[in-house]
């Protein structure tokens, strides 16, 4: 598939790269990593990365992804190739003009919920989209500089749970090794990701003191506005599900926080044992087998979700 993607890229003089909204390390790493690779290998081409840096400027990701993003008007999509990264669903894509390109390529590692694009490269067993972009560059023998290697390794590190998730394979380490050869600095990346202020540590302490646990299931529903009390950005506070999975007795966890902007509860699911994504799909969400998410509107639904996890925990594997 990587050869077909390269042929499409070679065909166009203008390439516009999209990723999902509220980006994580993998979305940003694959987008900016690919942009940098295309710029150094095809300097004659126009390459744009679409997005809003304000969506992550209050998170540690700002310490790594300092490149600027472009706003491209409708006319610039004429005679262009659009590449959409790390986005399983159209509704999650940042930049609604993506469909205006002459052709659209989708590159993703989620179990796809929605087909779109003229060419789709989806590998749901890959640790990250960055793993796929690294393989694309390596297999096609493209130049990869230190900057692009740092971007891609960041996405692999973050989306693999620092190489701890079940999606990690020998291929993950193969690409990590390749990126290290190209100058990526893992210690620098991890230090940047760990750069948190005292308020972030305090809100973690609050959650650890107030989470609930029973029958291999842990859960926590963040009170509305609590992140403001601790002076922590909502997007950062909404990603603290990992705290609920940090105990050996826990096999399943659900974490919910209220998204005031969209007036919905945003929930994250995690599992150490069995696939959890089908439960997320019941609520219109999705994701990986062991890490998924969804939204719901009525807070009274949360106890029902916890009960469903209890049932799963009691079922034989």
Coordinates of C-alpha atoms in Angstrom, one line a residue:
X1 CA 0.0 0.0 0.0
X2 CA 2.9 2.4 0.8
X3 CA 3.9 2.3 -2.9
X4 CA 0.4 3.3 -4.1
X5 CA 0.4 6.2 -1.6
X6 CA 3.8 7.4 -3.0
X7 CA 2.5 7.2 -6.6
X8 CA -0.4 9.4 -5.7
X9 CA 1.9 11.9 -3.9
X10 CA 4.2 12.0 -6.9
X11 CA 1.2 12.8 -9.2
X12 CA 0.3 16.0 -7.4
X13 CA 2.0 19.4 -7.0
X14 CA -0.2 20.4 -4.1
X15 CA -0.8 18.2 -1.0
X16 CA -3.1 19.1 1.9
X17 CA -2.8 17.1 5.1
X18 CA -5.7 16.8 7.6
X19 CA -6.0 15.1 11.0
X20 CA -8.7 14.7 13.6
X21 CA -9.9 17.6 15.9
X22 CA -8.7 17.7 19.5
X23 CA -5.5 16.1 18.3
X24 CA -3.3 13.7 20.3
X25 CA 0.4 12.9 19.8
X26 CA -0.4 10.5 17.0
X27 CA -2.5 12.8 15.0
X28 CA 0.0 15.7 15.3
X29 CA 3.0 13.4 14.9
X30 CA 1.7 11.8 11.7
X31 CA 0.5 15.0 10.2
X32 CA 3.6 17.1 10.9
X33 CA 6.0 14.2 10.4
X34 CA 4.5 13.5 7.0
X35 CA 4.6 17.2 6.1
X36 CA 8.3 17.4 6.9
X37 CA 9.1 14.3 5.0
X38 CA 7.3 15.5 1.9
X39 CA 9.0 18.9 2.1
X40 CA 12.5 17.5 2.2
X41 CA 11.9 14.8 -0.5
X42 CA 9.7 16.9 -2.8
X43 CA 10.8 20.6 -2.3
X44 CA 9.0 21.7 -5.4
X45 CA 5.6 20.6 -4.0
X46 CA 3.3 22.8 -1.9
X47 CA 2.5 21.0 1.3
X48 CA 0.0 22.3 3.9
X49 CA -1.0 21.0 7.3
X50 CA -4.5 21.9 8.4
X51 CA -5.4 22.5 12.0
X52 CA -5.8 24.7 15.0
X53 CA -2.8 24.8 17.5
X54 CA -5.0 26.3 20.2
X55 CA -6.5 22.8 20.6
X56 CA -3.4 21.5 22.3
X57 CA -1.5 24.7 23.4
X58 CA -2.3 24.1 27.0
X59 CA -1.0 20.5 27.0
X60 CA 2.6 19.1 27.0
X61 CA 2.2 18.4 23.3
X62 CA 2.9 22.1 22.7
X63 CA 6.5 21.4 23.8
X64 CA 7.1 19.2 20.8
X65 CA 4.8 20.3 18.1
X66 CA 5.7 24.0 17.5
X67 CA 5.1 24.1 13.8
X68 CA 2.5 26.5 12.5
X69 CA -0.6 25.2 10.8
X70 CA -2.2 26.7 7.6
X71 CA -5.6 27.9 6.8
X72 CA -6.3 26.9 3.2
X73 CA -9.2 28.6 1.3
X74 CA -11.5 26.7 -1.0
X75 CA -9.5 27.6 -4.1
X76 CA -6.3 26.0 -2.9
X77 CA -8.0 22.6 -2.9
X78 CA -8.3 22.7 -6.7
X79 CA -6.0 20.1 -8.3
X80 CA -4.8 18.9 -4.9
X81 CA -4.3 15.6 -3.1
X82 CA -5.8 15.5 0.4
X83 CA -4.4 13.1 2.9
X84 CA -6.4 12.5 6.1
X85 CA -4.5 10.9 9.0
X86 CA -5.6 9.1 12.2
X87 CA -9.4 9.8 11.6
X88 CA -11.7 6.9 11.6
X89 CA -14.8 9.0 11.1
X90 CA -15.6 12.0 8.9
X91 CA -17.1 13.9 11.8
X92 CA -13.8 13.9 13.6
X93 CA -11.8 15.4 10.8
X94 CA -10.4 18.9 11.5
X95 CA -11.2 21.1 8.5
X96 CA -14.5 20.5 6.7
X97 CA -13.1 21.3 3.3
X98 CA -11.1 18.1 3.0
X99 CA -13.5 16.6 0.5
X100 CA -12.7 19.3 -2.0
X101 CA -9.4 17.8 -3.1
X102 CA -9.2 16.0 -6.4
X103 CA -8.4 12.8 -4.5
X104 CA -8.5 11.8 -0.8
X105 CA -6.3 9.3 0.9
X106 CA -7.2 8.0 4.3
X107 CA -4.4 6.6 6.5
X108 CA -5.4 5.3 9.9
X109 CA -4.9 2.5 12.4
X110 CA -8.4 2.4 14.1
X111 CA -10.9 -0.2 13.3
X112 CA -12.7 1.9 10.8
X113 CA -16.3 2.9 11.5
X114 CA -16.8 4.8 8.3
X115 CA -15.4 4.5 4.8
X116 CA -14.2 7.6 3.0
X117 CA -11.5 8.5 0.5
X118 CA -10.5 7.3 -2.9
X119 CA -7.7 5.3 -1.4
X120 CA -7.7 3.8 2.2
X121 CA -4.8 2.4 4.1
X122 CA -6.1 1.2 7.4
X123 CA -4.2 -1.3 9.6
X124 CA -6.1 -1.8 12.8
X125 CA -3.3 -3.9 14.4
X126 CA -0.7 -1.1 14.1
X127 CA 0.2 0.8 17.3
X128 CA -0.3 4.2 15.7
X129 CA -0.7 6.1 12.4
X130 CA 2.9 7.3 13.0
X131 CA 4.0 3.7 12.8
X132 CA 2.5 3.6 9.3
X133 CA 4.0 6.9 8.2
X134 CA 7.4 5.7 9.4
X135 CA 7.0 2.5 7.4
X136 CA 5.8 4.5 4.4
X137 CA 9.1 6.5 4.5
X138 CA 11.4 3.6 5.2
X139 CA 9.9 1.2 2.6
X140 CA 10.0 3.9 -0.1
X141 CA 13.5 4.9 1.0
X142 CA 12.6 8.5 1.5
X143 CA 14.8 11.0 3.4
X144 CA 13.8 11.4 7.1
X145 CA 15.4 14.2 9.1
X146 CA 15.7 14.5 12.9
X147 CA 12.6 16.8 13.1
X148 CA 10.3 14.4 11.3
X149 CA 11.8 11.4 13.3
X150 CA 11.0 13.2 16.6
X151 CA 7.4 13.9 15.4
X152 CA 6.8 10.3 14.4
X153 CA 8.4 8.8 17.5
X154 CA 6.3 11.0 19.7
X155 CA 3.1 9.6 18.1
X156 CA 4.3 6.1 18.5
X157 CA 5.2 6.6 22.2
X158 CA 1.9 8.3 23.1
X159 CA -0.5 6.1 21.2
X160 CA 1.2 2.9 22.3
X161 CA 1.0 3.9 26.0
X162 CA 4.8 4.1 26.0
X163 CA 5.0 0.7 24.4
X164 CA 2.7 -0.9 26.9
X165 CA -0.5 -1.5 24.9
X166 CA -1.5 -4.8 23.2
X167 CA -1.2 -3.1 19.8
X168 CA 2.6 -3.0 20.2
X169 CA 4.4 -5.5 18.0
X170 CA 7.8 -6.2 16.5
X171 CA 6.8 -3.7 13.7
X172 CA 6.4 -1.0 16.3
X173 CA 9.9 -1.4 17.5
X174 CA 11.2 -1.8 14.0
X175 CA 9.9 1.7 13.2
X176 CA 11.1 3.1 16.5
X177 CA 14.6 1.7 15.7
X178 CA 14.4 3.3 12.3
X179 CA 13.5 6.7 13.7
X180 CA 16.3 6.5 16.3
X181 CA 18.7 5.9 13.4
X182 CA 17.4 9.1 11.9
X183 CA 18.1 11.1 15.0
X184 CA 15.0 11.0 17.1
X185 CA 15.7 11.6 20.8
X186 CA 13.3 9.6 23.0
X187 CA 14.5 11.1 26.3
X188 CA 13.8 14.6 25.0
X189 CA 10.4 13.5 23.9
X190 CA 9.5 11.8 27.2
X191 CA 10.8 14.8 29.2
X192 CA 8.6 17.1 27.2
X193 CA 5.5 14.9 27.7
X194 CA 6.2 14.8 31.4
X195 CA 6.5 18.5 31.7
X196 CA 3.4 19.2 33.9
X197 CA 2.6 22.0 36.4
X198 CA 1.6 21.5 40.0
X199 CA -2.1 22.0 39.3
X200 CA -2.0 18.9 37.0
X201 CA -0.5 16.9 39.8
X202 CA -3.0 18.1 42.3
X203 CA -6.0 17.2 40.1
X204 CA -4.6 13.7 39.7
X205 CA -4.4 13.4 43.5
X206 CA -8.0 14.4 43.7
X207 CA -9.1 11.8 41.2
X208 CA -7.1 9.1 42.9
X209 CA -8.7 10.0 46.2
X210 CA -12.2 9.9 44.9
X211 CA -12.4 7.2 42.3
X212 CA -14.5 4.1 43.0
X213 CA -13.6 0.5 42.7
X214 CA -15.5 -2.8 42.9
X215 CA -15.2 -6.3 41.3
X216 CA -12.2 -5.5 39.0
X217 CA -13.9 -2.2 37.8
X218 CA -12.8 1.3 38.6
X219 CA -14.8 4.4 37.7
X220 CA -14.9 8.1 38.1
X221 CA -17.2 10.9 37.0
X222 CA -15.6 14.3 37.2
X223 CA -17.9 16.9 38.6
X224 CA -18.8 19.7 36.2
X225 CA -16.2 22.5 36.3
X226 CA -13.8 20.7 38.6
X227 CA -10.9 21.3 36.1
X228 CA -11.5 25.0 36.5
X229 CA -11.1 24.7 40.3
X230 CA -7.7 23.2 39.7
X231 CA -6.9 25.6 36.9
X232 CA -6.4 22.7 34.4
X233 CA -7.3 22.8 30.7
X234 CA -10.4 20.7 30.1
X235 CA -8.9 18.7 27.3
X236 CA -6.0 17.7 29.6
X237 CA -8.3 16.8 32.4
X238 CA -10.5 14.7 30.2
X239 CA -7.6 12.4 29.4
X240 CA -6.9 11.1 32.9
X241 CA -8.4 7.7 32.4
X242 CA -4.9 6.1 32.8
X243 CA -5.1 6.9 36.6
X244 CA -8.0 4.4 36.9
X245 CA -6.0 1.6 35.3
X246 CA -2.9 2.0 37.5
X247 CA -3.9 -0.7 40.1
X248 CA -3.3 -4.4 39.7
X249 CA -6.8 -5.2 40.9
X250 CA -8.4 -3.2 38.0
X251 CA -9.2 -4.9 34.7
X252 CA -11.8 -2.4 33.4
X253 CA -12.3 1.3 33.9
X254 CA -14.6 4.1 32.7
X255 CA -13.9 7.8 33.2
X256 CA -16.3 10.6 32.3
X257 CA -16.1 14.4 32.2
X258 CA -18.6 17.1 31.1
X259 CA -17.7 18.8 27.8
X260 CA -19.3 22.2 28.3
X261 CA -18.6 23.3 24.7
X262 CA -20.7 20.5 23.2
X263 CA -23.0 19.9 26.3
X264 CA -22.3 16.2 26.5
X265 CA -20.5 13.8 28.8
X266 CA -17.3 12.5 27.3
X267 CA -16.4 9.0 28.4
X268 CA -13.3 6.9 28.1
X269 CA -13.1 3.1 28.4
X270 CA -10.1 1.0 29.1
X271 CA -9.5 -2.8 29.5
X272 CA -6.6 -5.0 30.4
X273 CA -8.3 -8.3 29.5
X274 CA -11.1 -8.2 26.8
X275 CA -12.2 -6.0 23.9
X276 CA -14.1 -3.0 25.1
X277 CA -14.9 -1.2 21.9
X278 CA -18.3 -2.9 21.3
X279 CA -19.6 -1.2 24.5
X280 CA -18.4 2.1 23.2
X281 CA -20.2 1.4 19.9
X282 CA -23.5 0.9 21.8
X283 CA -23.3 4.6 22.6
X284 CA -22.2 5.7 19.1
X285 CA -18.5 5.8 19.9
X286 CA -15.6 3.5 19.0
X287 CA -11.9 3.2 19.1
X288 CA -9.4 0.4 19.8
X289 CA -10.4 -2.9 21.3
X290 CA -8.8 -2.1 24.7
X291 CA -9.2 1.7 24.6
X292 CA -12.3 3.4 23.3
X293 CA -14.5 6.4 23.9
X294 CA -18.0 7.7 23.4
X295 CA -20.4 10.5 24.6
X296 CA -23.7 10.5 26.4
X297 CA -26.1 13.3 27.4
X298 CA -27.7 12.2 30.6
X299 CA -25.5 11.7 33.6
X300 CA -27.9 9.0 34.9
X301 CA -26.5 6.7 32.2
X302 CA -23.1 6.5 33.9
X303 CA -24.1 4.0 36.6
X304 CA -25.7 1.8 33.9
X305 CA -22.3 1.8 32.0
X306 CA -20.5 0.8 35.2
X307 CA -23.0 -2.1 35.6
X308 CA -22.3 -3.3 32.1
X309 CA -18.6 -3.3 32.9
X310 CA -19.3 -5.3 36.1
X311 CA -21.1 -7.9 34.0
X312 CA -18.1 -8.1 31.6
X313 CA -15.7 -8.4 34.6
X314 CA -17.7 -11.4 35.9
X315 CA -18.0 -13.2 32.6
X316 CA -15.5 -15.9 31.9
X317 CA -12.8 -14.9 29.3

